[in-house]
Amino acid sequence: MPRRIPLIIGHRGAPGYRPEHSRSSYELAFAMGVDAVEPDVVATSDGVLVIRHENEISGTTDVAEHPEFADRRTTKSIDGERLTGWFTEDFTWDELAALRTRERLPRIRTSSATFDGRQPILRLPDLLAMIRDASAEHGREIGLVLEVKHATHFASIGLDLVPLIERDLRAGGWASGELPLVIESFEQTVLTRLQRTGIAASFVYLIEANGRPFDLVDRLGRDAPDYASFVTADGLDGLKGAVDGISVNKRMLLEPGSTVVPDAHARGLRVFTWTCRPENQFLSERFRTGGGKAAFGDYEAEWQVLADTGLDGVFVDHADLGVAFFR
């Protein structure tokens, strides 16, 4: 039987080559042939959805170089973790528009770091328009895999992400089902609420290899289930009909004897995995080679293990390598 060809998703664009979530990162992913791109969304104080991996932005922007924002540096608890830095919810959009993107992993992705300081932060509507234009330019339909970040945290400070996401998707023409849309989150609560808005999308539950979903920790405390429980038979039974799929840390699929994919498929759930990266630092130990953390290891051998599971989608940082291998 021929191998299933998974959906190839440009994870934050093509951040193997350009600073993540920057305009050029997404443009490169489009040109390299991905099926969809994956932005993360967080909010500003005035309710603008911006595309950043985290709401703490010191590692991905030049905010620390702006003396006018020095007094915004603070320490917060985000999903139970103490973080010090600058947070999107403490800025208006007009203020964030003054910042420029930078490479998050400059010692690993030195070439990408040469693009630091050149590009502004994108808003969600900016990217929605870019995807439409790129679909027309490249003659193929490009999808959106939208990740909702820290929904419980934002709700706790009066920034409910659900109406903001609905607003932007409807305004951009992405809510009716005419364009391929997946919405994902590590918090099932926000997925359920977004389903109730009537947005036409596939809803995918993100599952870490360890830890507990913060929305459940916030509600249940020590009684909150861990992520691993959701890929057991009982856990998958509970997700059946509640979401359309799961997206798991690749370590769960690389474990010898893993049955996550067939178990999920048996319940009608799609399975995505993240993140396929070629550098030694990100590969499982048995696939690492010499040359240091930034050198490419035997990534094709690792990716083959993932492909052989029959999964439905993969997140890739190097869009060209992902398209060449998985397609």
Short mmCIF file of N, CA, C and O in Angstrom, two decimals, residues 192-251:
data_model
loop_
_atom_site.label_atom_id
_atom_site.label_comp_id
_atom_site.label_asym_id
_atom_site.label_seq_id
_atom_site.Cartn_x
_atom_site.Cartn_y
_atom_site.Cartn_z
N THR A 192 -13.06 24.30 22.25
CA THR A 192 -14.50 24.09 22.40
C THR A 192 -15.26 25.40 22.22
O THR A 192 -16.30 25.45 21.55
N ARG A 193 -14.75 26.46 22.80
CA ARG A 193 -15.41 27.76 22.67
C ARG A 193 -15.38 28.27 21.24
O ARG A 193 -16.35 28.86 20.76
N LEU A 194 -14.28 28.05 20.54
CA LEU A 194 -14.20 28.48 19.15
C LEU A 194 -15.12 27.65 18.26
O LEU A 194 -15.71 28.18 17.32
N GLN A 195 -15.28 26.37 18.57
CA GLN A 195 -16.23 25.55 17.82
C GLN A 195 -17.64 26.13 17.91
O GLN A 195 -18.40 26.12 16.93
N ARG A 196 -17.99 26.64 19.07
CA ARG A 196 -19.33 27.16 19.30
C ARG A 196 -19.61 28.46 18.54
O ARG A 196 -20.76 28.87 18.40
N THR A 197 -18.56 29.11 18.03
CA THR A 197 -18.77 30.33 17.25
C THR A 197 -19.29 30.04 15.86
O THR A 197 -19.76 30.95 15.16
N GLY A 198 -19.19 28.79 15.43
CA GLY A 198 -19.63 28.43 14.09
C GLY A 198 -18.56 28.60 13.03
O GLY A 198 -18.84 28.43 11.83
N ILE A 199 -17.32 28.92 13.42
CA ILE A 199 -16.23 28.99 12.46
C ILE A 199 -16.03 27.61 11.84
O ILE A 199 -15.94 26.61 12.54
N ALA A 200 -15.97 27.56 10.52
CA ALA A 200 -15.79 26.29 9.82
C ALA A 200 -14.31 25.95 9.76
O ALA A 200 -13.54 26.53 8.98
N ALA A 201 -13.88 25.04 10.61
CA ALA A 201 -12.47 24.67 10.70
C ALA A 201 -12.36 23.26 11.23
O ALA A 201 -13.32 22.69 11.75
N SER A 202 -11.17 22.68 11.09
CA SER A 202 -10.83 21.46 11.82
C SER A 202 -10.15 21.89 13.12
O SER A 202 -9.33 22.81 13.11
N PHE A 203 -10.51 21.24 14.21
CA PHE A 203 -9.98 21.61 15.52
C PHE A 203 -9.07 20.50 16.02
O PHE A 203 -9.48 19.33 16.09
N VAL A 204 -7.84 20.89 16.35
CA VAL A 204 -6.79 19.92 16.69
C VAL A 204 -6.23 20.24 18.06
O VAL A 204 -5.87 21.39 18.35
N TYR A 205 -6.15 19.20 18.89
CA TYR A 205 -5.66 19.34 20.26
C TYR A 205 -4.16 19.04 20.28
O TYR A 205 -3.72 17.95 19.91
N LEU A 206 -3.38 20.03 20.69
CA LEU A 206 -1.93 19.87 20.83
C LEU A 206 -1.60 19.13 22.11
O LEU A 206 -2.14 19.44 23.18
N ILE A 207 -0.69 18.16 22.02
CA ILE A 207 -0.37 17.30 23.16
C ILE A 207 1.14 17.23 23.34
O ILE A 207 1.87 16.80 22.44
N GLU A 208 1.59 17.68 24.50
CA GLU A 208 3.02 17.64 24.85
C GLU A 208 3.41 16.23 25.31
O GLU A 208 2.56 15.41 25.66
N ALA A 209 4.72 15.99 25.32
CA ALA A 209 5.22 14.70 25.79
C ALA A 209 5.20 14.60 27.31
O ALA A 209 5.24 13.50 27.86
N ASN A 210 5.14 15.74 27.97
CA ASN A 210 5.05 15.75 29.43
C ASN A 210 4.27 16.97 29.88
O ASN A 210 3.89 17.81 29.07
N GLY A 211 4.03 17.09 31.17
CA GLY A 211 3.29 18.23 31.69
C GLY A 211 1.79 18.05 31.63
O GLY A 211 1.28 16.98 31.27
N ARG A 212 1.06 19.12 31.99
CA ARG A 212 -0.39 19.10 32.07
C ARG A 212 -0.98 20.33 31.37
O ARG A 212 -0.38 21.40 31.41
N PRO A 213 -2.13 20.21 30.76
CA PRO A 213 -2.76 21.37 30.11
C PRO A 213 -3.09 22.45 31.14
O PRO A 213 -3.73 22.16 32.16
N PHE A 214 -2.69 23.68 30.85
CA PHE A 214 -2.83 24.72 31.87
C PHE A 214 -4.29 25.07 32.13
O PHE A 214 -4.64 25.43 33.25
N ASP A 215 -5.15 24.97 31.12
CA ASP A 215 -6.56 25.28 31.38
C ASP A 215 -7.14 24.32 32.41
O ASP A 215 -7.96 24.71 33.25
N LEU A 216 -6.70 23.06 32.38
CA LEU A 216 -7.18 22.08 33.36
C LEU A 216 -6.49 22.27 34.71
O LEU A 216 -7.13 22.09 35.76
N VAL A 217 -5.23 22.63 34.70
CA VAL A 217 -4.54 22.93 35.96
C VAL A 217 -5.21 24.11 36.65
O VAL A 217 -5.42 24.12 37.87
N ASP A 218 -5.57 25.12 35.86
CA ASP A 218 -6.23 26.30 36.41
C ASP A 218 -7.56 25.95 37.05
O ASP A 218 -7.95 26.54 38.06
N ARG A 219 -8.25 24.98 36.49
CA ARG A 219 -9.57 24.61 36.99
C ARG A 219 -9.53 23.51 38.05
O ARG A 219 -10.29 23.54 39.01
N LEU A 220 -8.61 22.55 37.88
CA LEU A 220 -8.63 21.35 38.72
C LEU A 220 -7.45 21.22 39.66
O LEU A 220 -7.45 20.35 40.53
N GLY A 221 -6.44 22.07 39.47
CA GLY A 221 -5.27 21.99 40.34
C GLY A 221 -4.56 20.66 40.18
O GLY A 221 -4.33 20.17 39.07
N ARG A 222 -4.23 20.03 41.29
CA ARG A 222 -3.48 18.78 41.26
C ARG A 222 -4.25 17.62 40.65
O ARG A 222 -3.66 16.59 40.30
N ASP A 223 -5.54 17.77 40.53
CA ASP A 223 -6.35 16.72 39.93
C ASP A 223 -6.37 16.76 38.40
O ASP A 223 -6.97 15.89 37.75
N ALA A 224 -5.70 17.76 37.83
CA ALA A 224 -5.69 17.87 36.37
C ALA A 224 -4.94 16.69 35.75
O ALA A 224 -3.87 16.31 36.23
N PRO A 225 -5.48 16.10 34.70
CA PRO A 225 -4.78 14.99 34.03
C PRO A 225 -3.54 15.49 33.30
O PRO A 225 -3.46 16.67 32.94
N ASP A 226 -2.58 14.61 33.09
CA ASP A 226 -1.41 15.00 32.32
C ASP A 226 -1.67 14.76 30.83
O ASP A 226 -2.63 14.09 30.43
N TYR A 227 -0.79 15.35 30.00
CA TYR A 227 -0.98 15.22 28.55
C TYR A 227 -0.94 13.76 28.12
O TYR A 227 -1.68 13.34 27.22
N ALA A 228 -0.06 12.98 28.73
CA ALA A 228 0.10 11.58 28.31
C ALA A 228 -1.20 10.80 28.40
O ALA A 228 -1.44 9.87 27.62
N SER A 229 -2.07 11.19 29.33
CA SER A 229 -3.33 10.45 29.50
C SER A 229 -4.24 10.59 28.29
O SER A 229 -5.13 9.76 28.08
N PHE A 230 -4.01 11.62 27.48
CA PHE A 230 -4.90 11.84 26.34
C PHE A 230 -4.58 10.95 25.14
O PHE A 230 -5.36 10.90 24.19
N VAL A 231 -3.44 10.26 25.16
CA VAL A 231 -3.14 9.34 24.06
C VAL A 231 -3.32 7.89 24.49
O VAL A 231 -2.97 6.96 23.75
N THR A 232 -3.87 7.66 25.68
CA THR A 232 -4.29 6.33 26.07
C THR A 232 -5.62 6.01 25.39
O THR A 232 -6.26 6.90 24.80
N ALA A 233 -6.03 4.76 25.49
CA ALA A 233 -7.32 4.37 24.88
C ALA A 233 -8.46 5.21 25.44
O ALA A 233 -9.31 5.73 24.70
N ASP A 234 -8.49 5.36 26.77
CA ASP A 234 -9.57 6.14 27.39
C ASP A 234 -9.48 7.61 26.99
O ASP A 234 -10.50 8.27 26.74
N GLY A 235 -8.25 8.13 26.95
CA GLY A 235 -8.07 9.53 26.58
C GLY A 235 -8.53 9.82 25.17
O GLY A 235 -9.22 10.82 24.90
N LEU A 236 -8.16 8.95 24.23
CA LEU A 236 -8.58 9.13 22.84
C LEU A 236 -10.08 8.93 22.69
O LEU A 236 -10.72 9.63 21.89
N ASP A 237 -10.64 8.03 23.47
CA ASP A 237 -12.10 7.88 23.45
C ASP A 237 -12.78 9.18 23.85
O ASP A 237 -13.82 9.55 23.29
N GLY A 238 -12.19 9.87 24.83
CA GLY A 238 -12.77 11.13 25.29
C GLY A 238 -12.65 12.24 24.28
O GLY A 238 -13.47 13.16 24.24
N LEU A 239 -11.62 12.17 23.43
CA LEU A 239 -11.42 13.20 22.41
C LEU A 239 -12.25 12.95 21.16
O LEU A 239 -12.54 13.88 20.40
N LYS A 240 -12.64 11.70 20.95
CA LYS A 240 -13.44 11.36 19.77
C LYS A 240 -14.74 12.16 19.76
O LYS A 240 -15.49 12.16 20.72
N GLY A 241 -14.95 12.88 18.69
CA GLY A 241 -16.15 13.69 18.57
C GLY A 241 -16.02 15.07 19.18
O GLY A 241 -16.80 15.97 18.86
N ALA A 242 -15.01 15.26 20.05
CA ALA A 242 -14.81 16.57 20.67
C ALA A 242 -13.85 17.43 19.85
O ALA A 242 -13.98 18.65 19.81
N VAL A 243 -12.88 16.78 19.21
CA VAL A 243 -11.95 17.47 18.32
C VAL A 243 -11.81 16.62 17.06
O VAL A 243 -12.26 15.48 17.00
N ASP A 244 -11.18 17.20 16.05
CA ASP A 244 -11.00 16.49 14.78
C ASP A 244 -9.66 15.76 14.70
O ASP A 244 -9.47 14.91 13.82
N GLY A 245 -8.75 16.14 15.58
CA GLY A 245 -7.45 15.50 15.53
C GLY A 245 -6.59 15.90 16.70
O GLY A 245 -6.97 16.72 17.55
N ILE A 246 -5.40 15.28 16.75
CA ILE A 246 -4.41 15.61 17.76
C ILE A 246 -3.10 15.95 17.07
O ILE A 246 -2.84 15.49 15.95
N SER A 247 -2.30 16.75 17.72
CA SER A 247 -0.97 17.09 17.22
C SER A 247 0.00 16.86 18.35
O SER A 247 -0.04 17.56 19.37
N VAL A 248 0.85 15.85 18.20
CA VAL A 248 1.67 15.38 19.31
C VAL A 248 3.14 15.71 19.12
O VAL A 248 3.64 15.78 18.00
N ASN A 249 3.82 15.90 20.23
CA ASN A 249 5.27 16.00 20.23
C ASN A 249 5.83 14.76 19.55
O ASN A 249 5.43 13.63 19.83
N LYS A 250 6.77 14.95 18.65
CA LYS A 250 7.27 13.82 17.85
C LYS A 250 7.88 12.72 18.72
O LYS A 250 7.91 11.55 18.30
N ARG A 251 8.32 13.06 19.93
CA ARG A 251 8.89 12.03 20.80
C ARG A 251 7.89 10.92 21.07
O ARG A 251 8.27 9.76 21.25
#
